[in-house]
Amino acid sequence: MSPSESCHHLLDSLSAYVDGELSEALCRELERHLADCEDCRVVIDTLKKTIELYRETIAEPEVPADVRARLFQRLKLEDYLD
Amino acid sequence: MAVTKMPQSASNPQKSQNPVSSEDFSLEALRRGDPLEFARLVDAYSGMIYRLAKRILQNPQDAEDILQETFIKAYNALPRFDGRSRLSTWLYRIATNEALMLLRKKRPPTVSVDSPGGNDADDDGLPLQIVDWCCLPESELMSEEARRHLERSIEALPETLKTVFVLRELEGLSVRETAQVLEISEAAVKTRLHRARLALREALTVYFKERLPQVS
């Protein structure tokens, strides 16, 4: 199942809506559409959840100590490696 | 020129803490090659550069090479750094260019007609799966397996979407900074981020719909 053609131009605005960057007029238009369109409601709810999940669960790796040591060595900064 | 603040250790400069800025460093000292000031710069920004390179290249050894090359290039170019952009933006630009060059050398880019990353025209054409999985319990949504699936889905993003996604969402750069680093328009940053998010939503939907309770 996919959203109808009439939903497509609103789907393009979803990130701006989620980020609070949509103009008031477009916001109202989108919310009117969401009130009547179950498919788009599902898309926006799952999009918000996706953003929440990657913000909460994706761990960013630190620089391993040996990588940092080799970096300082290559840059001839060993004296400043604490 | 006085240096007023010490950056936190570079081992983990979390994006939300906005730990350092160009104002934390003496550009004068950096331009004349002061090793202490350069070591502080390396310490402050090596984390973000390593993470960025690892995400783009998906290989720890390549990420280490890019980390080293970025600071060697930066050291040589610092006397000509005009200070008009933030140091972090400038370093990100060097690192991103280096990483993408290495990536293209290793894997020539292919453009798929199905790829949403080929251009910025208004034709993302993603097949949208309409399944509401938000009702799943947190234990399912936040499971280690789900996290790994999300990691793999980020890795699988087309290069043009992934670079924007990593800079904007994982490293916390503003739209303007991301545009400056990648030398693209702010509109292109927003479009690519939106497509990356939709692609990840799609990937999670495929994953989670298999885990929804079956309704008879």
PDB file of C-alpha atoms in Angstrom:
ATOM      1  CA  MET A   1       0.000   0.000   0.000  1.00  0.00           C
ATOM      2  CA  SER A   2       1.315   3.421  -0.788  1.00  0.00           C
ATOM      3  CA  PRO A   3       0.005   6.938  -0.257  1.00  0.00           C
ATOM      4  CA  SER A   4      -2.017   8.516  -3.017  1.00  0.00           C
ATOM      5  CA  GLU A   5      -0.550  11.023  -5.436  1.00  0.00           C
ATOM      6  CA  SER A   6      -2.285  13.794  -3.518  1.00  0.00           C
ATOM      7  CA  CYS A   7      -0.170  12.978  -0.450  1.00  0.00           C
ATOM      8  CA  HIS A   8       3.199  13.226  -2.202  1.00  0.00           C
ATOM      9  CA  HIS A   9       3.703  16.959  -2.062  1.00  0.00           C
ATOM     10  CA  LEU A  10       2.877  16.927   1.645  1.00  0.00           C
ATOM     11  CA  LEU A  11       5.277  14.058   2.289  1.00  0.00           C
ATOM     12  CA  ASP A  12       8.050  16.279   0.969  1.00  0.00           C
ATOM     13  CA  SER A  13       7.293  18.685   3.814  1.00  0.00           C
ATOM     14  CA  LEU A  14       7.373  16.137   6.617  1.00  0.00           C
ATOM     15  CA  SER A  15      10.952  16.715   7.759  1.00  0.00           C
ATOM     16  CA  ALA A  16      10.411  20.466   7.851  1.00  0.00           C
ATOM     17  CA  TYR A  17       7.221  19.818   9.851  1.00  0.00           C
ATOM     18  CA  VAL A  18       8.990  17.499  12.305  1.00  0.00           C
ATOM     19  CA  ASP A  19      11.830  20.030  12.679  1.00  0.00           C
ATOM     20  CA  GLY A  20       9.356  22.846  13.308  1.00  0.00           C
ATOM     21  CA  GLU A  21      10.545  24.696  10.214  1.00  0.00           C
ATOM     22  CA  LEU A  22       7.338  24.662   8.221  1.00  0.00           C
ATOM     23  CA  SER A  23       5.500  27.934   7.659  1.00  0.00           C
ATOM     24  CA  GLU A  24       2.307  28.401   9.644  1.00  0.00           C
ATOM     25  CA  ALA A  25       0.165  28.190   6.516  1.00  0.00           C
ATOM     26  CA  LEU A  26       1.777  24.930   5.333  1.00  0.00           C
ATOM     27  CA  CYS A  27       1.583  23.564   8.868  1.00  0.00           C
ATOM     28  CA  ARG A  28      -2.164  24.164   8.932  1.00  0.00           C
ATOM     29  CA  GLU A  29      -2.543  22.584   5.487  1.00  0.00           C
ATOM     30  CA  LEU A  30      -0.567  19.532   6.569  1.00  0.00           C
ATOM     31  CA  GLU A  31      -2.499  19.143   9.815  1.00  0.00           C
ATOM     32  CA  ARG A  32      -5.818  19.400   7.947  1.00  0.00           C
ATOM     33  CA  HIS A  33      -4.588  16.655   5.640  1.00  0.00           C
ATOM     34  CA  LEU A  34      -3.380  14.514   8.537  1.00  0.00           C
ATOM     35  CA  ALA A  35      -6.817  14.727  10.171  1.00  0.00           C
ATOM     36  CA  ASP A  36      -8.287  12.912   7.165  1.00  0.00           C
ATOM     37  CA  CYS A  37      -5.419  10.740   5.960  1.00  0.00           C
ATOM     38  CA  GLU A  38      -4.561   7.727   8.055  1.00  0.00           C
ATOM     39  CA  ASP A  39      -1.660   6.744   5.765  1.00  0.00           C
ATOM     40  CA  CYS A  40       0.108  10.060   6.181  1.00  0.00           C
ATOM     41  CA  ARG A  41      -0.477   9.954   9.947  1.00  0.00           C
ATOM     42  CA  VAL A  42       1.277   6.588  10.038  1.00  0.00           C
ATOM     43  CA  VAL A  43       4.155   7.890   7.929  1.00  0.00           C
ATOM     44  CA  ILE A  44       4.674  10.926  10.136  1.00  0.00           C
ATOM     45  CA  ASP A  45       4.396   8.931  13.380  1.00  0.00           C
ATOM     46  CA  THR A  46       6.919   6.334  12.185  1.00  0.00           C
ATOM     47  CA  LEU A  47       9.192   9.049  10.805  1.00  0.00           C
ATOM     48  CA  LYS A  48       9.203  10.794  14.197  1.00  0.00           C
ATOM     49  CA  LYS A  49       9.882   7.463  15.904  1.00  0.00           C
ATOM     50  CA  THR A  50      12.730   6.717  13.478  1.00  0.00           C
ATOM     51  CA  ILE A  51      14.377  10.055  14.314  1.00  0.00           C
ATOM     52  CA  GLU A  52      13.892   9.424  18.027  1.00  0.00           C
ATOM     53  CA  LEU A  53      15.430   5.950  17.726  1.00  0.00           C
ATOM     54  CA  TYR A  54      18.584   6.965  15.872  1.00  0.00           C
ATOM     55  CA  ARG A  55      19.101   9.918  18.182  1.00  0.00           C
ATOM     56  CA  GLU A  56      18.793   7.680  21.229  1.00  0.00           C
ATOM     57  CA  THR A  57      20.484   4.488  20.147  1.00  0.00           C
ATOM     58  CA  ILE A  58      23.282   5.270  17.698  1.00  0.00           C
ATOM     59  CA  ALA A  59      26.526   5.327  19.627  1.00  0.00           C
ATOM     60  CA  GLU A  60      29.342   7.307  18.115  1.00  0.00           C
ATOM     61  CA  PRO A  61      32.748   5.645  18.397  1.00  0.00           C
ATOM     62  CA  GLU A  62      35.562   7.358  20.250  1.00  0.00           C
ATOM     63  CA  VAL A  63      39.061   7.462  18.820  1.00  0.00           C
ATOM     64  CA  PRO A  64      40.787   4.299  20.078  1.00  0.00           C
ATOM     65  CA  ALA A  65      43.868   5.016  22.202  1.00  0.00           C
ATOM     66  CA  ASP A  66      46.244   3.329  19.748  1.00  0.00           C
ATOM     67  CA  VAL A  67      44.820   5.321  16.828  1.00  0.00           C
ATOM     68  CA  ARG A  68      45.265   8.530  18.796  1.00  0.00           C
ATOM     69  CA  ALA A  69      48.830   7.585  19.715  1.00  0.00           C
ATOM     70  CA  ARG A  70      49.744   6.865  16.073  1.00  0.00           C
ATOM     71  CA  LEU A  71      48.136  10.147  15.016  1.00  0.00           C
ATOM     72  CA  PHE A  72      50.245  12.152  17.466  1.00  0.00           C
ATOM     73  CA  GLN A  73      53.334  10.208  16.385  1.00  0.00           C
ATOM     74  CA  ARG A  74      52.683  10.879  12.682  1.00  0.00           C
ATOM     75  CA  LEU A  75      52.225  14.579  13.444  1.00  0.00           C
ATOM     76  CA  LYS A  76      55.404  14.604  15.561  1.00  0.00           C
ATOM     77  CA  LEU A  77      53.381  15.662  18.586  1.00  0.00           C
ATOM     78  CA  GLU A  78      54.337  12.779  20.871  1.00  0.00           C
ATOM     79  CA  ASP A  79      55.498  15.223  23.553  1.00  0.00           C
ATOM     80  CA  TYR A  80      51.927  16.469  23.861  1.00  0.00           C
ATOM     81  CA  LEU A  81      50.303  13.048  24.138  1.00  0.00           C
ATOM     82  CA  ASP A  82      49.067  12.698  27.702  1.00  0.00           C
TER      83      ASP A  82
ATOM     84  CA  MET B   1      46.355  36.566  21.384  1.00  0.00           C
ATOM     85  CA  ALA B   2      45.017  35.136  24.595  1.00  0.00           C
ATOM     86  CA  VAL B   3      43.587  31.663  24.736  1.00  0.00           C
ATOM     87  CA  THR B   4      40.757  31.771  27.185  1.00  0.00           C
ATOM     88  CA  LYS B   5      39.293  28.294  27.183  1.00  0.00           C
ATOM     89  CA  MET B   6      40.682  24.805  27.029  1.00  0.00           C
ATOM     90  CA  PRO B   7      38.698  22.413  24.881  1.00  0.00           C
ATOM     91  CA  GLN B   8      37.540  19.236  26.494  1.00  0.00           C
ATOM     92  CA  SER B   9      39.447  16.108  25.611  1.00  0.00           C
ATOM     93  CA  ALA B  10      38.966  15.155  22.004  1.00  0.00           C
ATOM     94  CA  SER B  11      38.334  11.589  22.924  1.00  0.00           C
ATOM     95  CA  ASN B  12      34.614  12.236  23.079  1.00  0.00           C
ATOM     96  CA  PRO B  13      33.423  15.669  22.050  1.00  0.00           C
ATOM     97  CA  GLN B  14      29.697  15.030  22.145  1.00  0.00           C
ATOM     98  CA  LYS B  15      27.790  16.996  19.568  1.00  0.00           C
ATOM     99  CA  SER B  16      25.179  18.372  21.924  1.00  0.00           C
ATOM    100  CA  GLN B  17      27.757  19.966  24.188  1.00  0.00           C
ATOM    101  CA  ASN B  18      29.162  22.103  21.368  1.00  0.00           C
ATOM    102  CA  PRO B  19      32.537  21.693  23.046  1.00  0.00           C
ATOM    103  CA  VAL B  20      34.874  23.865  21.015  1.00  0.00           C
ATOM    104  CA  SER B  21      34.775  26.690  18.563  1.00  0.00           C
ATOM    105  CA  SER B  22      37.321  28.557  16.515  1.00  0.00           C
ATOM    106  CA  GLU B  23      37.387  31.149  19.281  1.00  0.00           C
ATOM    107  CA  ASP B  24      38.890  28.570  21.653  1.00  0.00           C
ATOM    108  CA  PHE B  25      42.129  28.600  19.697  1.00  0.00           C
ATOM    109  CA  SER B  26      44.766  31.142  18.888  1.00  0.00           C
ATOM    110  CA  LEU B  27      44.768  31.368  15.105  1.00  0.00           C
ATOM    111  CA  GLU B  28      48.000  33.314  15.324  1.00  0.00           C
ATOM    112  CA  ALA B  29      49.714  30.439  17.139  1.00  0.00           C
ATOM    113  CA  LEU B  30      48.206  27.872  14.781  1.00  0.00           C
ATOM    114  CA  ARG B  31      49.344  29.798  11.717  1.00  0.00           C
ATOM    115  CA  ARG B  32      52.918  29.984  12.947  1.00  0.00           C
ATOM    116  CA  GLY B  33      52.915  26.229  13.653  1.00  0.00           C
ATOM    117  CA  ASP B  34      52.916  26.309  17.447  1.00  0.00           C
ATOM    118  CA  PRO B  35      52.983  22.583  18.371  1.00  0.00           C
ATOM    119  CA  LEU B  36      51.120  22.952  21.668  1.00  0.00           C
ATOM    120  CA  GLU B  37      48.266  24.830  20.045  1.00  0.00           C
ATOM    121  CA  PHE B  38      48.179  22.374  17.150  1.00  0.00           C
ATOM    122  CA  ALA B  39      48.111  19.453  19.606  1.00  0.00           C
ATOM    123  CA  ARG B  40      45.120  21.083  21.307  1.00  0.00           C
ATOM    124  CA  LEU B  41      43.404  21.400  17.938  1.00  0.00           C
ATOM    125  CA  VAL B  42      44.108  17.756  17.120  1.00  0.00           C
ATOM    126  CA  ASP B  43      42.838  16.679  20.510  1.00  0.00           C
ATOM    127  CA  ALA B  44      39.662  18.694  20.142  1.00  0.00           C
ATOM    128  CA  TYR B  45      38.655  17.603  16.644  1.00  0.00           C
ATOM    129  CA  SER B  46      40.147  14.144  16.092  1.00  0.00           C
ATOM    130  CA  GLY B  47      37.004  12.472  17.468  1.00  0.00           C
ATOM    131  CA  MET B  48      34.616  14.081  15.043  1.00  0.00           C
ATOM    132  CA  ILE B  49      36.919  13.502  12.070  1.00  0.00           C
ATOM    133  CA  TYR B  50      37.471   9.853  12.943  1.00  0.00           C
ATOM    134  CA  ARG B  51      33.731   9.259  13.360  1.00  0.00           C
ATOM    135  CA  LEU B  52      32.926  10.988  10.074  1.00  0.00           C
ATOM    136  CA  ALA B  53      35.578   9.033   8.154  1.00  0.00           C
ATOM    137  CA  LYS B  54      34.503   5.750   9.714  1.00  0.00           C
ATOM    138  CA  ARG B  55      30.888   6.350   8.752  1.00  0.00           C
ATOM    139  CA  ILE B  56      31.743   7.245   5.167  1.00  0.00           C
ATOM    140  CA  LEU B  57      34.364   4.561   4.597  1.00  0.00           C
ATOM    141  CA  GLN B  58      33.108   1.832   6.961  1.00  0.00           C
ATOM    142  CA  ASN B  59      36.640   0.726   7.591  1.00  0.00           C
ATOM    143  CA  PRO B  60      38.704   1.562  10.708  1.00  0.00           C
ATOM    144  CA  GLN B  61      42.054   1.519   8.864  1.00  0.00           C
ATOM    145  CA  ASP B  62      40.786   3.865   6.154  1.00  0.00           C
ATOM    146  CA  ALA B  63      39.304   6.120   8.836  1.00  0.00           C
ATOM    147  CA  GLU B  64      42.685   6.263  10.580  1.00  0.00           C
ATOM    148  CA  ASP B  65      44.398   7.158   7.302  1.00  0.00           C
ATOM    149  CA  ILE B  66      41.910   9.958   6.686  1.00  0.00           C
ATOM    150  CA  LEU B  67      42.362  11.202  10.252  1.00  0.00           C
ATOM    151  CA  GLN B  68      46.106  11.516   9.742  1.00  0.00           C
ATOM    152  CA  GLU B  69      45.884  12.992   6.242  1.00  0.00           C
ATOM    153  CA  THR B  70      43.334  15.578   7.374  1.00  0.00           C
ATOM    154  CA  PHE B  71      45.600  16.981  10.094  1.00  0.00           C
ATOM    155  CA  ILE B  72      48.690  16.892   7.869  1.00  0.00           C
ATOM    156  CA  LYS B  73      46.806  18.876   5.213  1.00  0.00           C
ATOM    157  CA  ALA B  74      45.385  21.208   7.848  1.00  0.00           C
ATOM    158  CA  TYR B  75      48.831  21.860   9.356  1.00  0.00           C
ATOM    159  CA  ASN B  76      50.232  22.744   5.933  1.00  0.00           C
ATOM    160  CA  ALA B  77      47.250  24.921   5.036  1.00  0.00           C
ATOM    161  CA  LEU B  78      46.835  26.720   8.384  1.00  0.00           C
ATOM    162  CA  PRO B  79      49.145  29.631   7.447  1.00  0.00           C
ATOM    163  CA  ARG B  80      46.631  30.406   4.668  1.00  0.00           C
ATOM    164  CA  PHE B  81      43.464  29.787   6.730  1.00  0.00           C
ATOM    165  CA  ASP B  82      41.592  33.083   6.583  1.00  0.00           C
ATOM    166  CA  GLY B  83      39.317  32.416   9.545  1.00  0.00           C
ATOM    167  CA  ARG B  84      36.146  33.224   7.637  1.00  0.00           C
ATOM    168  CA  SER B  85      34.663  29.825   8.404  1.00  0.00           C
ATOM    169  CA  ARG B  86      34.813  27.999  11.702  1.00  0.00           C
ATOM    170  CA  LEU B  87      37.849  25.791  12.201  1.00  0.00           C
ATOM    171  CA  SER B  88      35.566  22.802  12.652  1.00  0.00           C
ATOM    172  CA  THR B  89      33.801  23.493   9.331  1.00  0.00           C
ATOM    173  CA  TRP B  90      37.139  23.854   7.586  1.00  0.00           C
ATOM    174  CA  LEU B  91      38.475  20.623   9.091  1.00  0.00           C
ATOM    175  CA  TYR B  92      35.266  18.772   8.252  1.00  0.00           C
ATOM    176  CA  ARG B  93      35.571  19.946   4.647  1.00  0.00           C
ATOM    177  CA  ILE B  94      39.129  18.631   4.372  1.00  0.00           C
ATOM    178  CA  ALA B  95      38.172  15.327   6.001  1.00  0.00           C
ATOM    179  CA  THR B  96      35.018  14.855   3.923  1.00  0.00           C
ATOM    180  CA  ASN B  97      36.850  15.556   0.673  1.00  0.00           C
ATOM    181  CA  GLU B  98      39.652  13.177   1.611  1.00  0.00           C
ATOM    182  CA  ALA B  99      37.217  10.448   2.629  1.00  0.00           C
ATOM    183  CA  LEU B 100      35.095  10.789  -0.493  1.00  0.00           C
ATOM    184  CA  MET B 101      38.166  10.763  -2.714  1.00  0.00           C
ATOM    185  CA  LEU B 102      39.371   7.562  -1.097  1.00  0.00           C
ATOM    186  CA  LEU B 103      35.903   6.041  -1.330  1.00  0.00           C
ATOM    187  CA  ARG B 104      35.653   6.825  -5.048  1.00  0.00           C
ATOM    188  CA  LYS B 105      39.127   5.485  -5.647  1.00  0.00           C
ATOM    189  CA  LYS B 106      38.175   2.209  -4.003  1.00  0.00           C
ATOM    190  CA  ARG B 107      34.646   1.998  -5.333  1.00  0.00           C
ATOM    191  CA  PRO B 108      33.701   3.980  -8.440  1.00  0.00           C
ATOM    192  CA  PRO B 109      30.252   5.498  -7.924  1.00  0.00           C
ATOM    193  CA  THR B 110      27.323   3.839  -9.609  1.00  0.00           C
ATOM    194  CA  VAL B 111      24.016   5.581 -10.065  1.00  0.00           C
ATOM    195  CA  SER B 112      20.977   3.398  -9.834  1.00  0.00           C
ATOM    196  CA  VAL B 113      17.684   4.454 -11.329  1.00  0.00           C
ATOM    197  CA  ASP B 114      16.176   3.410  -8.020  1.00  0.00           C
ATOM    198  CA  SER B 115      18.652   5.377  -5.954  1.00  0.00           C
ATOM    199  CA  PRO B 116      17.253   8.396  -4.164  1.00  0.00           C
ATOM    200  CA  GLY B 117      20.725   9.839  -3.870  1.00  0.00           C
ATOM    201  CA  GLY B 118      21.555  10.517  -7.484  1.00  0.00           C
ATOM    202  CA  ASN B 119      20.280  14.068  -7.673  1.00  0.00           C
ATOM    203  CA  ASP B 120      18.340  16.660  -5.744  1.00  0.00           C
ATOM    204  CA  ALA B 121      15.351  16.839  -8.032  1.00  0.00           C
ATOM    205  CA  ASP B 122      11.961  16.450  -6.471  1.00  0.00           C
ATOM    206  CA  ASP B 123      11.573  12.791  -7.333  1.00  0.00           C
ATOM    207  CA  ASP B 124      12.532  10.734  -4.305  1.00  0.00           C
ATOM    208  CA  GLY B 125      10.106   8.009  -5.380  1.00  0.00           C
ATOM    209  CA  LEU B 126      10.613   5.874  -2.295  1.00  0.00           C
ATOM    210  CA  PRO B 127       8.167   3.035  -2.004  1.00  0.00           C
ATOM    211  CA  LEU B 128       6.440   3.889   1.238  1.00  0.00           C
ATOM    212  CA  GLN B 129       5.424   1.078   3.500  1.00  0.00           C
ATOM    213  CA  ILE B 130       2.429   2.139   5.542  1.00  0.00           C
ATOM    214  CA  VAL B 131       2.675   0.079   8.704  1.00  0.00           C
ATOM    215  CA  ASP B 132       2.315   1.585  12.152  1.00  0.00           C
ATOM    216  CA  TRP B 133       4.979   0.015  14.363  1.00  0.00           C
ATOM    217  CA  CYS B 134       5.071   2.783  16.966  1.00  0.00           C
ATOM    218  CA  CYS B 135       2.938   0.607  19.259  1.00  0.00           C
ATOM    219  CA  LEU B 136       5.718  -1.936  19.703  1.00  0.00           C
ATOM    220  CA  PRO B 137       7.144  -2.104  23.227  1.00  0.00           C
ATOM    221  CA  GLU B 138      10.310  -0.130  24.004  1.00  0.00           C
ATOM    222  CA  SER B 139      12.149  -3.384  24.589  1.00  0.00           C
ATOM    223  CA  GLU B 140      11.573  -4.259  20.928  1.00  0.00           C
ATOM    224  CA  LEU B 141      12.183  -0.766  19.545  1.00  0.00           C
ATOM    225  CA  MET B 142      15.390  -0.276  21.536  1.00  0.00           C
ATOM    226  CA  SER B 143      16.735  -3.824  21.270  1.00  0.00           C
ATOM    227  CA  GLU B 144      20.354  -4.474  20.333  1.00  0.00           C
ATOM    228  CA  GLU B 145      19.206  -6.254  17.169  1.00  0.00           C
ATOM    229  CA  ALA B 146      17.086  -3.249  16.146  1.00  0.00           C
ATOM    230  CA  ARG B 147      20.018  -0.935  16.801  1.00  0.00           C
ATOM    231  CA  ARG B 148      22.278  -3.083  14.615  1.00  0.00           C
ATOM    232  CA  HIS B 149      19.661  -3.042  11.854  1.00  0.00           C
ATOM    233  CA  LEU B 150      19.560   0.747  12.084  1.00  0.00           C
ATOM    234  CA  GLU B 151      23.374   0.933  11.939  1.00  0.00           C
ATOM    235  CA  ARG B 152      23.402  -1.239   8.818  1.00  0.00           C
ATOM    236  CA  SER B 153      20.663   0.878   7.269  1.00  0.00           C
ATOM    237  CA  ILE B 154      22.715   4.040   7.839  1.00  0.00           C
ATOM    238  CA  GLU B 155      25.736   2.333   6.279  1.00  0.00           C
ATOM    239  CA  ALA B 156      23.613   1.365   3.275  1.00  0.00           C
ATOM    240  CA  LEU B 157      22.470   4.925   2.561  1.00  0.00           C
ATOM    241  CA  PRO B 158      23.722   6.312  -0.769  1.00  0.00           C
ATOM    242  CA  GLU B 159      26.885   8.363  -0.297  1.00  0.00           C
ATOM    243  CA  THR B 160      25.239  11.727  -0.958  1.00  0.00           C
ATOM    244  CA  LEU B 161      22.566  11.096   1.647  1.00  0.00           C
ATOM    245  CA  LYS B 162      24.902   9.527   4.169  1.00  0.00           C
ATOM    246  CA  THR B 163      27.360  12.429   4.285  1.00  0.00           C
ATOM    247  CA  VAL B 164      24.551  14.893   4.946  1.00  0.00           C
ATOM    248  CA  PHE B 165      22.955  12.561   7.498  1.00  0.00           C
ATOM    249  CA  VAL B 166      26.215  12.042   9.401  1.00  0.00           C
ATOM    250  CA  LEU B 167      27.158  15.718   9.481  1.00  0.00           C
ATOM    251  CA  ARG B 168      23.699  17.023  10.313  1.00  0.00           C
ATOM    252  CA  GLU B 169      22.190  14.329  12.509  1.00  0.00           C
ATOM    253  CA  LEU B 170      25.100  12.490  14.085  1.00  0.00           C
ATOM    254  CA  GLU B 171      27.639  15.313  14.385  1.00  0.00           C
ATOM    255  CA  GLY B 172      25.061  18.020  14.969  1.00  0.00           C
ATOM    256  CA  LEU B 173      26.196  20.577  12.405  1.00  0.00           C
ATOM    257  CA  SER B 174      23.679  23.235  11.414  1.00  0.00           C
ATOM    258  CA  VAL B 175      22.127  23.214   7.952  1.00  0.00           C
ATOM    259  CA  ARG B 176      24.384  26.119   6.989  1.00  0.00           C
ATOM    260  CA  GLU B 177      27.558  24.427   8.294  1.00  0.00           C
ATOM    261  CA  THR B 178      26.656  21.184   6.525  1.00  0.00           C
ATOM    262  CA  ALA B 179      26.110  23.120   3.298  1.00  0.00           C
ATOM    263  CA  GLN B 180      29.468  24.868   3.732  1.00  0.00           C
ATOM    264  CA  VAL B 181      31.329  21.619   4.390  1.00  0.00           C
ATOM    265  CA  LEU B 182      29.847  19.863   1.360  1.00  0.00           C
ATOM    266  CA  GLU B 183      29.735  23.002  -0.798  1.00  0.00           C
ATOM    267  CA  ILE B 184      26.090  22.476  -1.684  1.00  0.00           C
ATOM    268  CA  SER B 185      23.026  24.654  -1.126  1.00  0.00           C
ATOM    269  CA  GLU B 186      21.105  24.675   2.145  1.00  0.00           C
ATOM    270  CA  ALA B 187      18.050  23.494   0.184  1.00  0.00           C
ATOM    271  CA  ALA B 188      20.034  20.464  -1.015  1.00  0.00           C
ATOM    272  CA  VAL B 189      21.037  19.692   2.582  1.00  0.00           C
ATOM    273  CA  LYS B 190      17.386  19.719   3.660  1.00  0.00           C
ATOM    274  CA  THR B 191      16.280  17.591   0.722  1.00  0.00           C
ATOM    275  CA  ARG B 192      19.004  14.998   1.242  1.00  0.00           C
ATOM    276  CA  LEU B 193      18.391  14.827   4.977  1.00  0.00           C
ATOM    277  CA  HIS B 194      14.687  14.289   4.354  1.00  0.00           C
ATOM    278  CA  ARG B 195      15.427  11.465   1.919  1.00  0.00           C
ATOM    279  CA  ALA B 196      17.861   9.878   4.329  1.00  0.00           C
ATOM    280  CA  ARG B 197      15.251   9.976   7.077  1.00  0.00           C
ATOM    281  CA  LEU B 198      12.590   8.488   4.791  1.00  0.00           C
ATOM    282  CA  ALA B 199      14.987   5.739   3.730  1.00  0.00           C
ATOM    283  CA  LEU B 200      15.728   4.881   7.367  1.00  0.00           C
ATOM    284  CA  ARG B 201      12.019   4.966   8.221  1.00  0.00           C
ATOM    285  CA  GLU B 202      11.433   2.570   5.353  1.00  0.00           C
ATOM    286  CA  ALA B 203      14.193   0.244   6.550  1.00  0.00           C
ATOM    287  CA  LEU B 204      12.865   0.250  10.108  1.00  0.00           C
ATOM    288  CA  THR B 205       9.335  -0.387   8.853  1.00  0.00           C
ATOM    289  CA  VAL B 206      10.498  -3.467   6.955  1.00  0.00           C
ATOM    290  CA  TYR B 207      12.251  -4.651  10.120  1.00  0.00           C
ATOM    291  CA  PHE B 208       9.555  -3.870  12.675  1.00  0.00           C
ATOM    292  CA  LYS B 209       6.523  -5.017  10.691  1.00  0.00           C
ATOM    293  CA  GLU B 210       7.783  -8.584  11.052  1.00  0.00           C
ATOM    294  CA  ARG B 211       7.666  -8.083  14.794  1.00  0.00           C
ATOM    295  CA  LEU B 212       4.133  -6.761  15.069  1.00  0.00           C
ATOM    296  CA  PRO B 213       1.606  -9.061  16.712  1.00  0.00           C
ATOM    297  CA  GLN B 214      -0.335 -10.934  14.049  1.00  0.00           C
ATOM    298  CA  VAL B 215      -4.057 -10.056  13.973  1.00  0.00           C
ATOM    299  CA  SER B 216      -6.229 -12.965  12.987  1.00  0.00           C
TER     300      SER B 216
END
